[in-house]
Structure formats: structure tokens, C-alpha cells
XYZ file of C-alpha atoms in Angstrom:
730
model
C -16.305 34.220 -15.287
C -16.012 32.629 -11.848
C -12.986 30.532 -11.034
C -14.422 28.880 -7.924
C -13.676 25.182 -7.994
C -16.808 23.103 -8.431
C -16.317 19.621 -7.033
C -18.556 18.107 -9.683
C -16.478 19.539 -12.536
C -12.911 18.691 -13.508
C -11.277 21.418 -15.624
C -8.691 20.466 -18.205
C -8.667 22.968 -21.136
C -9.790 26.308 -22.527
C -11.330 27.058 -25.883
C -9.279 28.947 -28.459
C -11.953 29.725 -31.074
C -11.382 33.211 -32.529
C -8.921 33.982 -29.725
C -11.572 33.696 -27.016
C -10.507 31.993 -23.790
C -13.258 30.085 -22.086
C -12.246 27.665 -19.355
C -14.173 24.400 -19.378
C -14.190 20.910 -17.967
C -16.351 17.830 -17.674
C -19.112 17.114 -15.171
C -19.130 14.126 -12.840
C -22.159 12.477 -14.467
C -20.580 12.813 -17.918
C -17.349 11.196 -16.755
C -19.294 7.997 -16.163
C -19.273 7.558 -19.952
C -15.435 7.403 -19.797
C -12.725 9.548 -21.395
C -10.365 8.488 -24.182
C -7.113 10.361 -24.885
C -4.875 9.617 -27.884
C -1.808 11.400 -29.202
C 1.837 11.030 -30.080
C 4.446 10.982 -27.340
C 5.345 14.420 -25.979
C 2.141 16.140 -27.091
C 0.726 16.745 -23.580
C -1.289 13.659 -22.611
C 0.440 13.112 -19.267
C 0.058 16.783 -18.282
C -3.690 16.540 -18.922
C -3.953 13.378 -16.815
C -1.860 14.944 -14.051
C -4.155 17.988 -13.809
C -7.346 15.928 -13.655
C -5.905 13.521 -11.073
C -4.809 16.389 -8.810
C -8.318 17.859 -8.955
C -9.877 14.485 -8.120
C -7.557 14.123 -5.130
C -8.340 17.659 -3.939
C -12.066 16.933 -4.293
C -11.822 13.819 -2.097
C -12.538 11.345 -4.896
C -11.410 7.727 -5.077
C -8.653 7.295 -7.642
C -6.529 4.501 -9.100
C -3.614 5.399 -11.381
C -1.799 2.651 -13.292
C 1.431 3.979 -14.761
C 3.847 1.827 -16.812
C 6.551 4.509 -16.702
C 6.419 5.514 -13.034
C 6.934 9.242 -13.566
C 3.237 10.149 -13.349
C 2.594 8.478 -9.969
C 5.942 9.562 -8.528
C 5.090 13.143 -9.458
C 1.780 12.859 -7.597
C 3.220 11.675 -4.278
C 4.415 15.062 -3.060
C 1.156 16.729 -4.080
C -1.047 14.681 -1.752
C -2.619 16.995 0.874
C -2.160 15.985 4.513
C -5.904 15.416 4.776
C -5.579 12.456 2.388
C -2.211 10.960 3.372
C -3.733 7.888 4.975
C -5.866 7.274 1.888
C -2.785 6.586 -0.261
C -1.697 3.070 -1.214
C 1.569 3.232 -3.140
C 2.006 -0.051 -5.031
C 5.621 -0.229 -6.153
C 6.706 -3.790 -7.098
C 10.322 -2.598 -7.357
C 10.488 -1.873 -3.609
C 13.166 -4.406 -2.577
C 12.322 -4.773 1.120
C 8.566 -4.207 1.415
C 6.019 -6.179 -0.582
C 2.303 -5.538 -0.940
C 0.328 -8.765 -1.182
C -1.719 -9.112 -4.349
C -3.274 -12.530 -4.912
C -5.229 -12.539 -8.171
C -6.716 -15.931 -7.209
C -8.257 -14.578 -4.007
C -11.975 -14.456 -4.757
C -14.505 -12.066 -3.227
C -17.222 -14.493 -4.329
C -16.893 -18.039 -5.768
C -19.298 -17.028 -8.538
C -16.536 -14.901 -10.058
C -14.023 -17.725 -10.566
C -14.775 -18.028 -14.282
C -14.320 -14.258 -14.697
C -10.908 -14.475 -13.016
C -9.891 -17.425 -15.180
C -11.129 -15.686 -18.317
C -9.305 -12.496 -17.371
C -6.062 -14.378 -16.776
C -6.376 -16.217 -20.079
C -6.847 -12.883 -21.834
C -3.749 -11.499 -20.122
C -1.602 -14.527 -20.965
C -2.890 -14.543 -24.540
C -1.853 -10.914 -25.016
C 1.512 -11.031 -23.267
C 2.660 -14.349 -24.722
C 0.987 -13.995 -28.114
C 4.019 -15.329 -29.976
C 3.973 -18.737 -28.273
C 0.363 -19.030 -27.119
C -1.586 -22.009 -28.375
C -4.984 -23.606 -27.870
C -3.405 -26.477 -25.920
C -1.599 -24.076 -23.579
C -4.854 -22.255 -22.913
C -6.708 -25.527 -22.316
C -4.221 -26.737 -19.705
C -3.724 -23.340 -18.096
C -7.455 -22.682 -17.804
C -8.033 -25.988 -16.012
C -5.080 -25.340 -13.715
C -6.362 -21.895 -12.745
C -9.938 -23.114 -12.218
C -8.708 -25.970 -10.012
C -6.625 -23.598 -7.898
C -9.557 -21.188 -7.595
C -11.549 -23.908 -5.830
C -8.840 -24.089 -3.152
C -8.824 -20.975 -0.919
C -5.317 -19.694 -0.286
C -3.990 -20.752 -3.678
C -1.722 -18.377 -5.588
C -0.154 -18.233 -9.042
C 2.765 -20.197 -7.591
C 0.496 -23.220 -7.734
C 0.258 -23.239 -11.557
C 3.608 -24.858 -12.242
C 3.388 -26.991 -9.137
C 0.057 -28.569 -10.052
C 1.549 -29.588 -13.402
C 4.560 -31.453 -11.996
C 3.923 -32.284 -8.324
C 1.618 -35.304 -8.108
C 1.045 -35.072 -4.346
C 0.181 -31.387 -4.583
C -2.074 -32.081 -7.570
C -4.007 -34.753 -5.691
C -4.454 -32.427 -2.731
C -5.861 -29.702 -5.004
C -8.119 -32.084 -6.955
C -9.587 -33.483 -3.736
C -11.219 -30.080 -3.135
C -12.462 -29.559 -6.704
C -16.236 -29.868 -6.927
C -16.692 -28.951 -10.589
C -17.046 -32.334 -12.369
C -15.624 -31.061 -15.677
C -12.443 -29.683 -14.113
C -12.055 -32.765 -11.951
C -12.513 -35.040 -14.967
C -9.737 -33.235 -16.844
C -7.177 -33.876 -14.117
C -8.278 -37.388 -13.177
C -9.331 -38.910 -16.489
C -7.260 -36.949 -18.983
C -4.140 -35.329 -17.572
C -3.148 -38.362 -15.496
C -3.543 -40.619 -18.538
C -1.153 -38.677 -20.745
C 2.164 -40.341 -21.436
C 5.139 -38.650 -19.807
C 6.687 -37.507 -23.086
C 3.443 -35.980 -24.358
C 2.746 -34.327 -20.997
C 6.238 -32.852 -20.765
C 5.934 -31.398 -24.265
C 2.488 -29.972 -23.491
C 3.427 -28.241 -20.240
C 6.943 -27.078 -21.191
C 5.803 -23.723 -22.694
C 3.662 -23.019 -19.614
C 6.514 -23.850 -17.262
C 8.793 -21.620 -19.291
C 6.561 -18.535 -19.375
C 5.004 -18.787 -15.913
C 8.391 -19.726 -14.513
C 9.986 -16.616 -16.015
C 7.308 -14.443 -14.444
C 7.563 -16.042 -11.002
C 11.338 -16.462 -10.972
C 11.717 -12.735 -10.327
C 11.812 -12.448 -6.539
C 10.003 -9.105 -6.354
C 7.104 -10.411 -8.461
C 6.959 -13.736 -6.639
C 6.830 -11.977 -3.274
C 3.801 -9.972 -4.432
C 1.645 -12.565 -6.203
C 2.779 -15.426 -3.951
C 1.158 -14.097 -0.778
C -1.945 -16.092 0.117
C -3.757 -13.076 1.545
C -3.853 -9.790 -0.333
C -2.889 -6.809 1.792
C -4.975 -4.449 -0.343
C -8.733 -4.738 -0.777
C -9.778 -3.170 -4.090
C -13.460 -3.218 -3.097
C -12.656 -1.278 0.081
C -10.376 1.090 -1.858
C -13.215 1.915 -4.239
C -15.915 2.334 -1.617
C -13.595 4.157 0.795
C -12.558 6.662 -1.896
C -8.895 5.873 -1.409
C -5.967 6.652 -3.710
C -4.196 3.671 -5.300
C -1.011 4.685 -7.119
C 0.461 1.789 -9.113
C 4.042 2.182 -10.299
C 4.646 -0.704 -12.712
C 7.622 0.951 -14.354
C 8.892 -1.139 -17.264
C 12.425 0.004 -16.552
C 12.302 -1.433 -13.038
C 10.203 -4.586 -13.257
C 10.494 -5.495 -16.954
C 8.045 -5.054 -19.817
C 6.222 -8.388 -19.476
C 6.044 -8.172 -15.681
C 4.705 -4.626 -15.917
C 2.000 -5.680 -18.362
C 1.035 -8.772 -16.339
C 0.753 -6.945 -13.010
C -1.106 -3.991 -14.518
C -3.573 -6.200 -16.364
C -4.167 -8.313 -13.243
C -4.901 -5.194 -11.216
C -7.391 -4.031 -13.827
C -9.074 -7.453 -13.665
C -9.326 -7.080 -9.880
C -10.797 -3.594 -10.278
C -13.415 -5.031 -12.625
C -14.363 -7.718 -10.075
C -14.535 -5.148 -7.277
C -16.782 -2.963 -9.431
C -19.101 -5.891 -10.127
C -19.332 -6.551 -6.378
C -21.118 -3.230 -6.158
C -24.226 -4.929 -7.479
C -25.153 -5.520 -3.833
C -24.879 -1.772 -3.110
C -27.918 0.347 -4.083
C -27.089 2.377 -7.196
C -27.660 5.727 -5.509
C -25.112 4.751 -2.808
C -22.337 3.730 -5.224
C -19.477 6.209 -5.044
C -17.708 7.303 -8.200
C -14.243 5.821 -8.599
C -11.822 7.004 -11.271
C -9.445 4.563 -12.971
C -6.620 6.261 -14.881
C -4.571 4.039 -17.191
C -1.642 5.637 -18.998
C -0.347 3.770 -22.079
C -3.294 1.481 -21.591
C -2.517 -0.623 -24.664
C -0.041 -2.437 -22.389
C -2.966 -3.767 -20.349
C -5.771 -3.784 -22.934
C -6.921 -7.392 -23.251
C -10.189 -8.477 -24.810
C -11.721 -8.579 -21.320
C -11.004 -4.836 -21.062
C -13.789 -4.368 -23.571
C -16.190 -5.758 -20.981
C -15.089 -3.163 -18.443
C -15.762 -0.326 -20.885
C -19.249 -1.577 -21.645
C -20.312 -2.440 -18.072
C -18.357 -0.115 -15.770
C -20.753 2.840 -15.991
C -23.528 1.191 -14.023
C -21.059 0.384 -11.224
C -19.712 3.978 -11.066
C -16.283 2.923 -12.314
C -15.172 5.778 -14.544
C -12.254 5.185 -16.912
C -9.751 7.695 -18.256
C -7.419 5.918 -20.680
C -4.558 7.311 -22.750
C -2.174 5.919 -25.359
C -0.254 6.882 -28.515
C -1.869 5.358 -31.594
C -4.931 3.281 -32.442
C -3.008 0.330 -33.856
C -1.987 -0.481 -30.280
C -5.593 -1.509 -29.569
C -5.532 -4.350 -32.088
C -4.507 -7.599 -30.395
C -3.330 -10.793 -32.001
C -2.728 -14.357 -30.857
C -2.299 -17.614 -32.730
C -2.385 -15.678 -36.029
C -5.821 -14.274 -35.140
C -6.309 -10.511 -35.140
C -8.862 -9.005 -32.749
C -10.277 -5.486 -32.896
C -12.525 -6.101 -29.904
C -10.801 -3.550 -27.663
C -10.691 -0.877 -30.367
C -14.357 -1.397 -31.180
C -15.294 -1.244 -27.491
C -13.407 2.030 -27.049
C -15.053 3.835 -29.934
C -18.417 2.242 -29.217
C -18.614 3.166 -25.522
C -16.442 6.202 -24.785
C -18.381 9.428 -24.239
C -15.558 11.986 -24.370
C -12.799 11.717 -26.974
C -9.683 13.933 -26.812
C -7.213 13.897 -29.714
C -3.732 15.410 -29.602
C -1.454 15.308 -32.659
C -1.637 11.868 -34.298
C -0.240 10.053 -37.325
C -1.842 9.921 -40.770
C -3.232 6.392 -40.345
C -4.986 7.334 -37.107
C -6.203 10.619 -38.591
C -7.760 8.715 -41.461
C -9.511 6.387 -39.019
C -10.766 9.266 -36.823
C -11.819 11.545 -39.652
C -15.285 10.012 -39.667
C -15.635 10.959 -35.972
C -14.536 14.589 -36.416
C -15.644 15.643 -39.886
C -16.724 18.096 -41.206
C -15.163 20.304 -38.507
C -11.727 18.681 -38.760
C -10.033 16.584 -41.424
C -6.839 14.531 -41.691
C -4.536 17.506 -42.309
C -5.809 19.241 -39.175
C -5.165 16.279 -36.888
C -1.635 15.541 -38.100
C -0.510 19.162 -37.701
C -1.764 20.002 -34.201
C 0.762 21.862 -31.977
C 1.678 20.395 -28.595
C -0.955 20.851 -25.859
C -3.643 21.570 -28.461
C -6.535 19.150 -28.930
C -9.627 18.385 -30.933
C -12.326 16.845 -28.812
C -15.871 15.568 -28.653
C -17.099 16.401 -25.154
C -19.971 14.721 -23.360
C -22.269 17.435 -21.971
C -25.296 16.424 -19.892
C -25.339 12.984 -21.476
C -25.069 14.195 -25.079
C -21.884 14.243 -27.159
C -21.389 17.715 -28.608
C -19.956 18.569 -32.007
C -16.129 18.496 -32.260
C -14.239 21.667 -31.311
C -10.648 22.732 -30.665
C -9.052 23.679 -27.351
C -5.749 24.155 -25.585
C -5.045 22.062 -22.500
C -4.103 23.730 -19.236
C -0.492 24.058 -18.158
C 0.479 21.751 -15.271
C -0.862 23.071 -11.972
C 1.806 24.703 -9.846
C 1.305 22.727 -6.653
C 4.191 23.050 -4.224
C 5.521 19.765 -2.886
C 8.664 18.298 -1.397
C 10.615 15.067 -1.393
C 10.051 14.838 2.360
C 6.286 14.653 1.865
C 6.636 11.954 -0.798
C 8.935 9.853 1.394
C 6.564 10.193 4.337
C 3.621 8.949 2.266
C 5.625 6.014 0.888
C 6.694 5.038 4.411
C 3.131 5.282 5.709
C 1.889 3.103 2.840
C 4.569 0.501 3.609
C 3.551 0.499 7.236
C -0.141 -0.022 6.498
C -0.133 -2.296 3.446
C 3.246 -4.014 2.935
C 5.093 -6.876 4.614
C 8.857 -7.227 5.137
C 10.676 -9.199 2.454
C 12.108 -11.727 4.942
C 8.656 -12.582 6.289
C 7.151 -13.037 2.823
C 10.019 -15.172 1.552
C 9.821 -17.416 4.590
C 6.087 -17.941 4.057
C 6.622 -18.795 0.391
C 9.503 -21.144 1.198
C 7.381 -22.976 3.749
C 4.536 -23.290 1.242
C 6.944 -24.648 -1.363
C 8.205 -27.299 1.028
C 11.748 -25.995 0.656
C 13.064 -26.853 4.097
C 16.833 -26.992 4.211
C 18.574 -30.314 4.654
C 19.755 -30.857 8.201
C 23.464 -31.058 8.661
C 25.680 -31.383 11.686
C 26.160 -27.966 13.237
C 29.516 -26.353 12.584
C 31.789 -25.817 15.555
C 31.749 -22.082 14.821
C 27.971 -21.906 14.306
C 26.178 -19.912 16.970
C 23.087 -21.652 18.335
C 20.141 -19.955 20.020
C 17.825 -21.461 22.648
C 14.229 -21.871 21.480
C 10.974 -23.682 22.159
C 9.688 -26.039 19.444
C 6.469 -24.617 18.014
C 5.084 -28.121 17.484
C 5.915 -30.219 20.568
C 6.914 -27.484 23.015
C 10.292 -29.027 23.861
C 13.472 -27.003 24.291
C 15.697 -26.842 21.224
C 18.688 -25.028 19.757
C 18.490 -23.383 16.343
C 21.132 -21.641 14.162
C 19.143 -18.395 13.935
C 17.739 -15.928 16.400
C 14.060 -16.754 17.013
C 11.597 -14.071 16.001
C 8.083 -13.680 17.275
C 5.538 -15.308 14.978
C 8.151 -17.439 13.198
C 7.664 -21.175 13.908
C 10.724 -22.965 15.281
C 11.108 -26.759 15.247
C 13.290 -29.249 17.046
C 15.209 -31.714 14.846
C 12.658 -34.487 15.443
C 9.639 -32.399 14.418
C 11.508 -30.917 11.455
C 12.264 -34.425 10.150
C 8.581 -35.366 10.442
C 7.542 -32.234 8.551
C 10.031 -32.954 5.773
C 8.694 -36.510 5.523
C 5.102 -35.271 5.322
C 4.143 -36.929 8.625
C 3.525 -33.663 10.461
C 1.825 -30.456 9.383
C 3.755 -27.205 9.951
C 2.337 -25.044 12.712
C 0.001 -22.283 11.600
C -1.559 -19.693 13.865
C -0.756 -19.601 17.571
C -0.920 -22.943 19.293
C 0.047 -23.331 22.950
C 3.599 -24.334 22.093
C 4.022 -21.417 19.738
C 2.682 -19.003 22.329
C 5.017 -20.475 24.923
C 7.952 -19.983 22.563
C 6.970 -16.386 21.986
C 6.676 -15.757 25.717
C 10.113 -17.243 26.366
C 11.662 -15.156 23.618
C 9.882 -11.983 24.657
C 10.658 -12.191 28.365
C 14.007 -10.417 28.433
C 12.935 -7.807 25.888
C 9.819 -7.099 27.925
C 12.123 -6.311 30.836
C 13.560 -3.552 28.670
C 10.145 -2.115 27.905
C 9.929 -3.534 24.380
C 6.596 -5.010 23.347
C 5.572 -6.675 20.103
C 1.876 -5.979 19.666
C 1.604 -2.448 18.299
C -2.169 -2.164 18.213
C -3.255 1.430 17.972
C -5.106 2.377 21.155
C -8.574 3.890 20.841
C -9.005 7.466 21.969
C -10.103 7.673 25.632
C -11.370 10.425 27.871
C -9.540 11.137 31.116
C -12.459 9.955 33.229
C -12.299 6.529 31.549
C -8.801 5.802 32.901
C -8.986 3.497 35.938
C -7.431 4.845 39.133
C -6.407 1.396 40.262
C -3.670 -0.970 39.210
C -1.137 1.864 39.214
C 2.412 0.657 38.827
C 4.453 0.917 41.956
C 6.555 4.084 41.945
C 9.829 4.245 43.848
C 11.755 7.358 44.743
C 15.215 7.215 43.251
C 16.712 8.373 46.521
C 15.061 5.491 48.378
C 17.046 2.881 46.484
C 20.103 1.474 48.149
C 23.368 1.989 46.281
C 23.578 -1.757 45.589
C 20.147 -1.693 43.984
C 21.017 1.374 41.908
C 23.986 -0.478 40.455
C 21.484 -2.931 38.944
C 20.359 -0.115 36.672
C 23.525 -0.372 34.585
C 22.823 -1.599 31.048
C 19.103 -0.881 31.313
C 16.999 0.930 28.734
C 15.604 4.256 29.872
C 12.677 6.522 29.034
C 11.764 9.806 30.675
C 8.305 11.251 31.240
C 8.940 15.012 31.369
C 5.932 16.913 32.706
C 5.633 20.672 32.196
C 2.679 23.093 32.233
C 2.985 23.334 28.441
C 2.867 19.598 27.794
C 4.864 16.372 27.551
C 7.689 16.141 24.973
C 7.604 13.091 22.673
C 9.780 11.906 19.803
C 9.043 9.881 16.669
C 11.932 7.920 15.169
C 11.461 6.617 11.592
C 14.126 3.952 12.097
C 14.214 2.626 15.662
C 11.689 -0.135 16.408
C 8.834 0.331 16.494
C 9.335 2.852 13.669
C 7.087 5.896 13.254
C 5.500 5.664 16.701
C 5.457 8.572 19.117
C 7.446 7.630 22.238
C 8.857 9.084 25.412
C 12.433 10.251 24.811
C 15.169 7.923 26.033
C 17.453 5.097 24.993
C 19.945 2.530 26.250
C 22.740 3.143 28.713
C 26.241 2.672 27.363
C 29.089 0.780 29.038
C 29.349 1.506 32.762
C 26.884 4.366 32.478
C 24.059 4.217 35.018
C 20.454 4.514 33.919
C 20.311 8.009 35.487
C 23.346 9.097 33.485
C 21.890 7.525 30.337
C 18.589 9.353 30.845
C 20.328 12.724 31.234
C 22.498 12.118 28.151
C 19.655 10.814 25.941
C 17.344 13.715 26.804
C 20.089 16.204 25.938
C 20.805 14.458 22.616
C 17.214 13.894 21.534
C 15.309 17.005 22.561
C 18.007 19.401 23.800
C 16.863 19.575 27.451
C 19.537 19.603 30.173
C 18.459 17.600 33.214
C 20.209 17.049 36.535
C 20.057 13.926 38.649
C 17.882 15.862 41.126
C 15.267 16.353 38.390
C 14.669 12.599 38.157
C 12.186 12.383 41.008
C 10.425 9.084 40.460
C 11.284 5.759 38.892
C 8.795 3.089 37.837
C 9.162 -0.607 38.382
C 8.589 -2.730 35.328
C 5.928 -5.411 35.071
C 8.217 -8.066 36.590
C 8.243 -6.264 39.935
C 12.034 -6.267 40.161
C 14.436 -3.328 40.107
C 15.552 -3.470 36.498
C 14.066 0.012 36.282
C 13.816 2.256 33.273
C 10.992 4.798 33.462
C 11.922 8.135 35.051
C 9.690 11.099 35.765
C 11.035 14.646 35.627
C 8.838 17.605 36.626
C 9.920 20.940 35.211
C 8.332 24.327 36.064
C 8.268 25.374 32.399
C 8.975 23.893 29.001
C 12.590 24.571 27.944
C 13.463 25.457 24.372
C 13.432 22.145 22.497
C 15.302 21.032 19.419
C 13.187 21.104 16.264
C 14.682 17.777 15.311
C 16.375 15.039 17.322
C 20.064 14.276 17.005
C 19.307 11.412 14.601
C 16.523 13.061 12.641
C 13.676 12.239 15.041
C 10.536 14.359 15.017
C 9.972 16.272 18.263
C 6.507 17.231 19.493
C 4.814 18.461 22.677
C 1.374 17.114 23.595
C -1.073 17.398 26.453
C -1.912 14.119 28.237
C -5.367 14.131 26.671
C -3.848 14.404 23.215
C -1.417 11.565 23.912
C -4.337 9.299 24.810
C -5.908 10.145 21.451
C -2.790 9.618 19.346
C -3.381 6.654 17.002
C 0.362 5.989 16.773
C 1.645 6.254 20.357
C 3.850 3.364 21.530
C 1.483 1.215 23.693
C 4.118 0.317 26.316
C 4.866 3.985 26.979
C 1.150 4.751 26.934
C 0.769 2.754 30.150
C 3.252 5.054 31.888
C 1.273 8.133 30.885
C -1.903 6.457 32.154
C -0.188 5.795 35.489
C 0.820 9.417 35.688
C -2.745 10.592 35.029
C -4.274 8.028 37.377
C -2.042 8.716 40.381
C -4.425 9.783 43.127
C -3.510 13.135 44.656
C -0.646 13.578 42.213
C -0.098 16.398 39.699
C -3.318 17.884 38.410
C -2.860 18.184 34.642
C -3.151 21.850 33.715
C -2.104 21.441 30.140
C -5.272 20.320 28.387
C -5.776 21.647 24.916
C -2.142 22.665 24.357
C -0.144 21.286 21.488
C 3.076 22.553 19.989
C 4.440 20.547 17.073
C 8.111 20.977 16.288
C 9.702 19.583 13.162
C 6.727 17.316 12.519
C 5.946 18.010 8.916
C 2.945 15.749 8.353
C 1.796 14.329 11.704
C -1.828 14.095 12.829
C -3.964 15.200 15.798
C -5.446 18.076 17.832
C -7.208 21.341 17.083
C -4.139 23.164 15.864
C -3.237 20.227 13.644
C -6.757 20.030 12.258
C -6.455 23.674 11.247
C -3.093 22.961 9.609
C -4.535 19.983 7.742
C -7.443 22.087 6.532
C -5.018 24.767 5.429
C -3.113 22.127 3.494
C -6.124 20.948 1.472
C -7.199 24.569 1.016
C -3.699 25.388 -0.185
C -3.979 22.707 -2.861
C -7.374 23.979 -3.963
C -6.069 27.545 -3.994
C -3.165 26.506 -6.236
C -5.616 24.865 -8.622
C -7.892 27.910 -8.505
C -5.021 30.262 -9.348
C -3.987 28.071 -12.273
C -7.563 28.048 -13.568
C -7.821 31.824 -13.227
C -4.638 32.342 -15.237
C -5.904 29.930 -17.874
C -9.188 31.826 -18.100
C -7.259 35.051 -18.595
C -5.197 33.456 -21.335
C -1.922 33.608 -19.425
């Protein structure tokens, strides 16, 4: 048989009937009827999921994996081919310093607000089944629906709308639904305090427990989600969700996972505006899915097919699919699973489950067969060309031997943080401002260091007990008092005063070549670079000794030009992190900028320069002689370090390649443009050359494209070899 990988087939087992080994899988169109996997712990469910996910990733499919243990998604990180690195969103709520924004109340379309409310009620009913009551649901449903009519609301508003009258009135003023409005105005406000306190106490308790955990609050409390599930599905991206119970808690894991599934359902339903033939298949894997299986999950199973949302769910025993709340037992999820799933895979199960499934698998298999299955052996009913075949036995494939490394996993996590997460300090400040938790003003301590600032509201000079940061509003004492009293709205966006404050703060740092807007420059051709507005270049030897002394304490960067290319470094720690930059650094003590440049170049890339090599120095944008950019022309590229002294990546690029780098530090990019634009200067003879040193997973250029292709081919080859061995019975 052939072992060529077919992109429309995912292989997961081989038949073992009469000792024949026939490799088989499931076609793309049959996966749209969903796959259901059940079996005791340790029987091989996770290995089966792992193999199918790896094949989907290698085939360029869109994938979401929700894992309540964390081991499955963590094991996938180092198996991502370089071609798909930027497709990965790693959602790890336990990350202490970087938080992805996930606002369940952020609506793609106002028509879906009742679906969101219904989904949340189903989640709360399941998670808090022991204390859930009809009155709790009544109040909670009205609270959620009211918040949904106010854009920017988050789950943090649930408790606040119950106890904060001013906040409640502000929310109600925007509610257009007469029934919801009538509840808050004519009913809730009329309740006596004692009755109201008794009614809302359970809600405050449960919601408060969920939101009191800082890592959860910093995720669901962001007004704007940083991930777009609709875009993830249509862009065929890879969403890996690590809601490990051991790290975030059992209830928090279940709540976050169920909310994500609700969002996936809404994103799938948005596809109604996309022609059916243009809808791209998206695969949702849910391990231990009973943790997230609410009654609304039944709706996903029955409707997802038409939206090309294909589910693969796995758990341990069927009793987990029976939900209960307020002494009512619901088999809705169980019935939806067995009524809608096209492919059913059964590992070893208990007697009760075997008795239930016997009607599905008889006469081929009976109870005794299902309770005595060895590990990695299955009985299954496979969907083939839209028809469910008779049950048969098979042995699942051994885990694919795909080589990975911790370095690759860490790189992908860091890239995901960079693209989709926000720093903890920023998020907490935003939430604190929303909550109205401004600190009481006290007389400054004699030992307290004060920093000059510009008030973001009135534009006056002020002193504050913290170092101003760009984008963070700063207020004088008068404006702060007005904000606390509710007489003045906090500044949002960039007003004139706020921009002025940013400019004042940024001035000195700009002198050192540090900029704050790290927008990735678009790729440009050489002929598009203007040959005007070139920065003034000054020969180092032309500077008077008194002027050269001004260079002490300056930051330095060196543009080293060689026929082979321009050396760059990428530091994962120094700001801005993970941007390619010219090598350099800050001078130390009485060291001159020339001395600092020579030392930094030696430390970072291993090149020994002399003062005579530093031919040209650039003025900065201020036009003064606080100078930092040197140019050194070398006849050939010396032997470079493979890694900088502090773990930096080292690479050599042609000027054309630098202009096309999506992650080149913009401030240094201007220097390279000046170099290329200088009329009558060096004619670049290095086009098309690129030597990457120590850069394990970086982008660009022809050589890199070949390496990336080799990487995805390597993954497919590993899968192919595993399939070949399976077909041969090894």
C-alpha cells in the first residue's frame, strides 16, 4: 500500500482482523459528522488525539485544542513546524505576567446576546449545580443581558451592577429591551434591602470567587479581547488552550473552557454570512470534555456541521455526560452525542458503559469484549463517505516520533505573548481604573521620590510618586480629586495633554535612540527609498575634542558594512524584545562612545574593531552632538559568534533583506535607509546574501524559505515514516 500522506485523510489506526495490518483513517468530509472517543484513563485516548492534531497542523488546518490537564498542548508546542509558528495562539491563564484578553460579553453581533446569556447560564448551572437556584438564574440572566447592551462591559460588572447604584443606573440608561429595563427599574429597585441581600449573596459569593483570582480577573476583565475566534477559524490558525486544573483550579478551568467553547459556537454561527463552499474546516479538540459539556453543547453538536466546525471530543465514561442542577437530571448532552456523532471510537470501558453501548456495537461486540480491551486497542464505528460502517476492531497508532526541542516551544510561547497578550501591570491598571479604585491622596513622604510629569487632563506640570510611562494617564492633585468625586471623566485615548505628556517623557529617551512605536515596517524595494532627507553625517575626526567628550554616557549602535552583509542581533530581553537591531549598547562610566562601540561589538558578535574603523557618526534627530550611530566599513565579514554574550541571536542580512524584515527595530531602520540613500556612497554589492547564525526559528529570505519548507517537510516525513511502520505492523 502507499504511505503518501493525503491531506484529506487523517490516519489514526490499523486493522487487526486475522492478523492483517491495514492502515486507515478518516476523510475530511466524514469528520464534519464529528468524532467521539471514550475510554478509561491510560488506555490511549490522548495518544490518538495527539496523532490526529499533529497531522492537522502539518496539513495546514485550523485547530483549537482545549486541554484541562495541560500535558497535551504543552507536548504539541515543540512539534509546530516553522511554517506555522505565527499561526499559534497559546492561551495559558497561569502565565503570571502576560494575559490574553478574553471578554465573553464582547459581541460580534447584538443578535447573539441571548445566545451568550443562555450559554453563560448553562455554564453557571453546571459548575455551581449544588447551590444554583431559579432565583439566582433569574437575577444573573438579567444582569448579563443588561451588561450585554453596554459595549465594553465585562464579567466584572456582574457583582457591581448588583450593589453599586450609580453603576447600575449608568448601565440601565443604555438598556433598550423593555423587559430587562423593567426588571431593574420596577422590580429590583423595589426589593427591600434584606430580601435583596439574601437574593444576591450566592451570586456575589460564586462570581466573586471566580473573579477574585488575579490571573482569571486579568483575562476576563479586559474590555477588548486580544484574540478573535472568528479570525482564528477563518485564518486556519492554531489555538492551544491550557486550562490545567492543577494551575488555575477545577472550577476556573471549567468556566474558562466552557466560555471558550461558547465563543467558538458564536464564531461558527457568524459563518452564515460566508458562502458554504468558502467555509474552511476548523477542528475543535476537547479532551475530558465532560468538564465543559453544558446543555448548550448539545446545540453545537447538532448545528456545527453546516458551519464546518468539526468536533473531536474525548472523555472517560458516559455518566459524565449526565448533568444535574436543582435536583433535575439532564441527559441532553448524552443524547446529543449519540444522536449526532458520525464516528465512535471505544477504548476499554466499564461494565455500565459497555451495557449502554452494546446496542450500538452488537452483534459484532458485546459487553465482555468492551470491558476486556487491551490498551491502544479500540472498537469503532467509522463514517465512510457519509455512511456509518459496521463496527470493527483496530489498534491505534503509536505516537508519531516528531523531533522537537524546548527552545522551539519557548520561542512559540514568547511569540504568542508578543502578538496576543498584554503585560500584567497594564491590565491591572486598566481594571483598577474601571473599578474606580484610585488610591487616597496622602501627604508625600520626605523619602518618597517624585517624578516630573504633565497632567493628562489639564496639561499642567505635576509631580507624581511613580515614573511616568507612555500611554499611562497621569493627573495633577486637582484633577485627581475631581475624578474621585465623579466630576471629571478619566482621560481615554490620546488627547492633546496626554500627547504632550508623552512627548515630554519621551524626549530624553529619543536622544538615546529609543522609540516607543514598534510598528512593523512594510517591505520596500530599494528604488522606493527617497534619496533626500538624509541625516547629516559627521566624520569622527572632524569633531573637536571638547565635542567628543559629550559622547560620554551615550548609547551606541554600529552599522557594520561588509560585502557579505550587515550583522544584526536579536535580544529576547532588552527592549524592544525580539526585534532585530544593529549591535551596540550603552557606554559605561567614563568610557567614550567610541570605546563603548568597540567593546559592545566584541562582546555581542565577536568582531574586533579599532577606532580607525569607525569612519562616520550620525547626528540624532535633535541636531546636536549627543551622537550614537557609528558606521564601520570592513573589507570582508569576520568570523562571528553564533550567539551573543548574553544569548542574543546573531544574523547577517543584505540591506534589501533588512528592509523586508517584519521585526526590525524601526529607529535603526532609518539608519540603514540613510546608508542606502547616500548619493555616491557605497554601492551595495550584497543583494541576495543571507547567513543566519544561531537563529533557530527566525523568518525571511530565500535560504530561510528553503529551511522553513524543509521543516514542514520534515514533520510530514516523520508522520509518513510512522505510518509506514504501522502499515508493516512494526
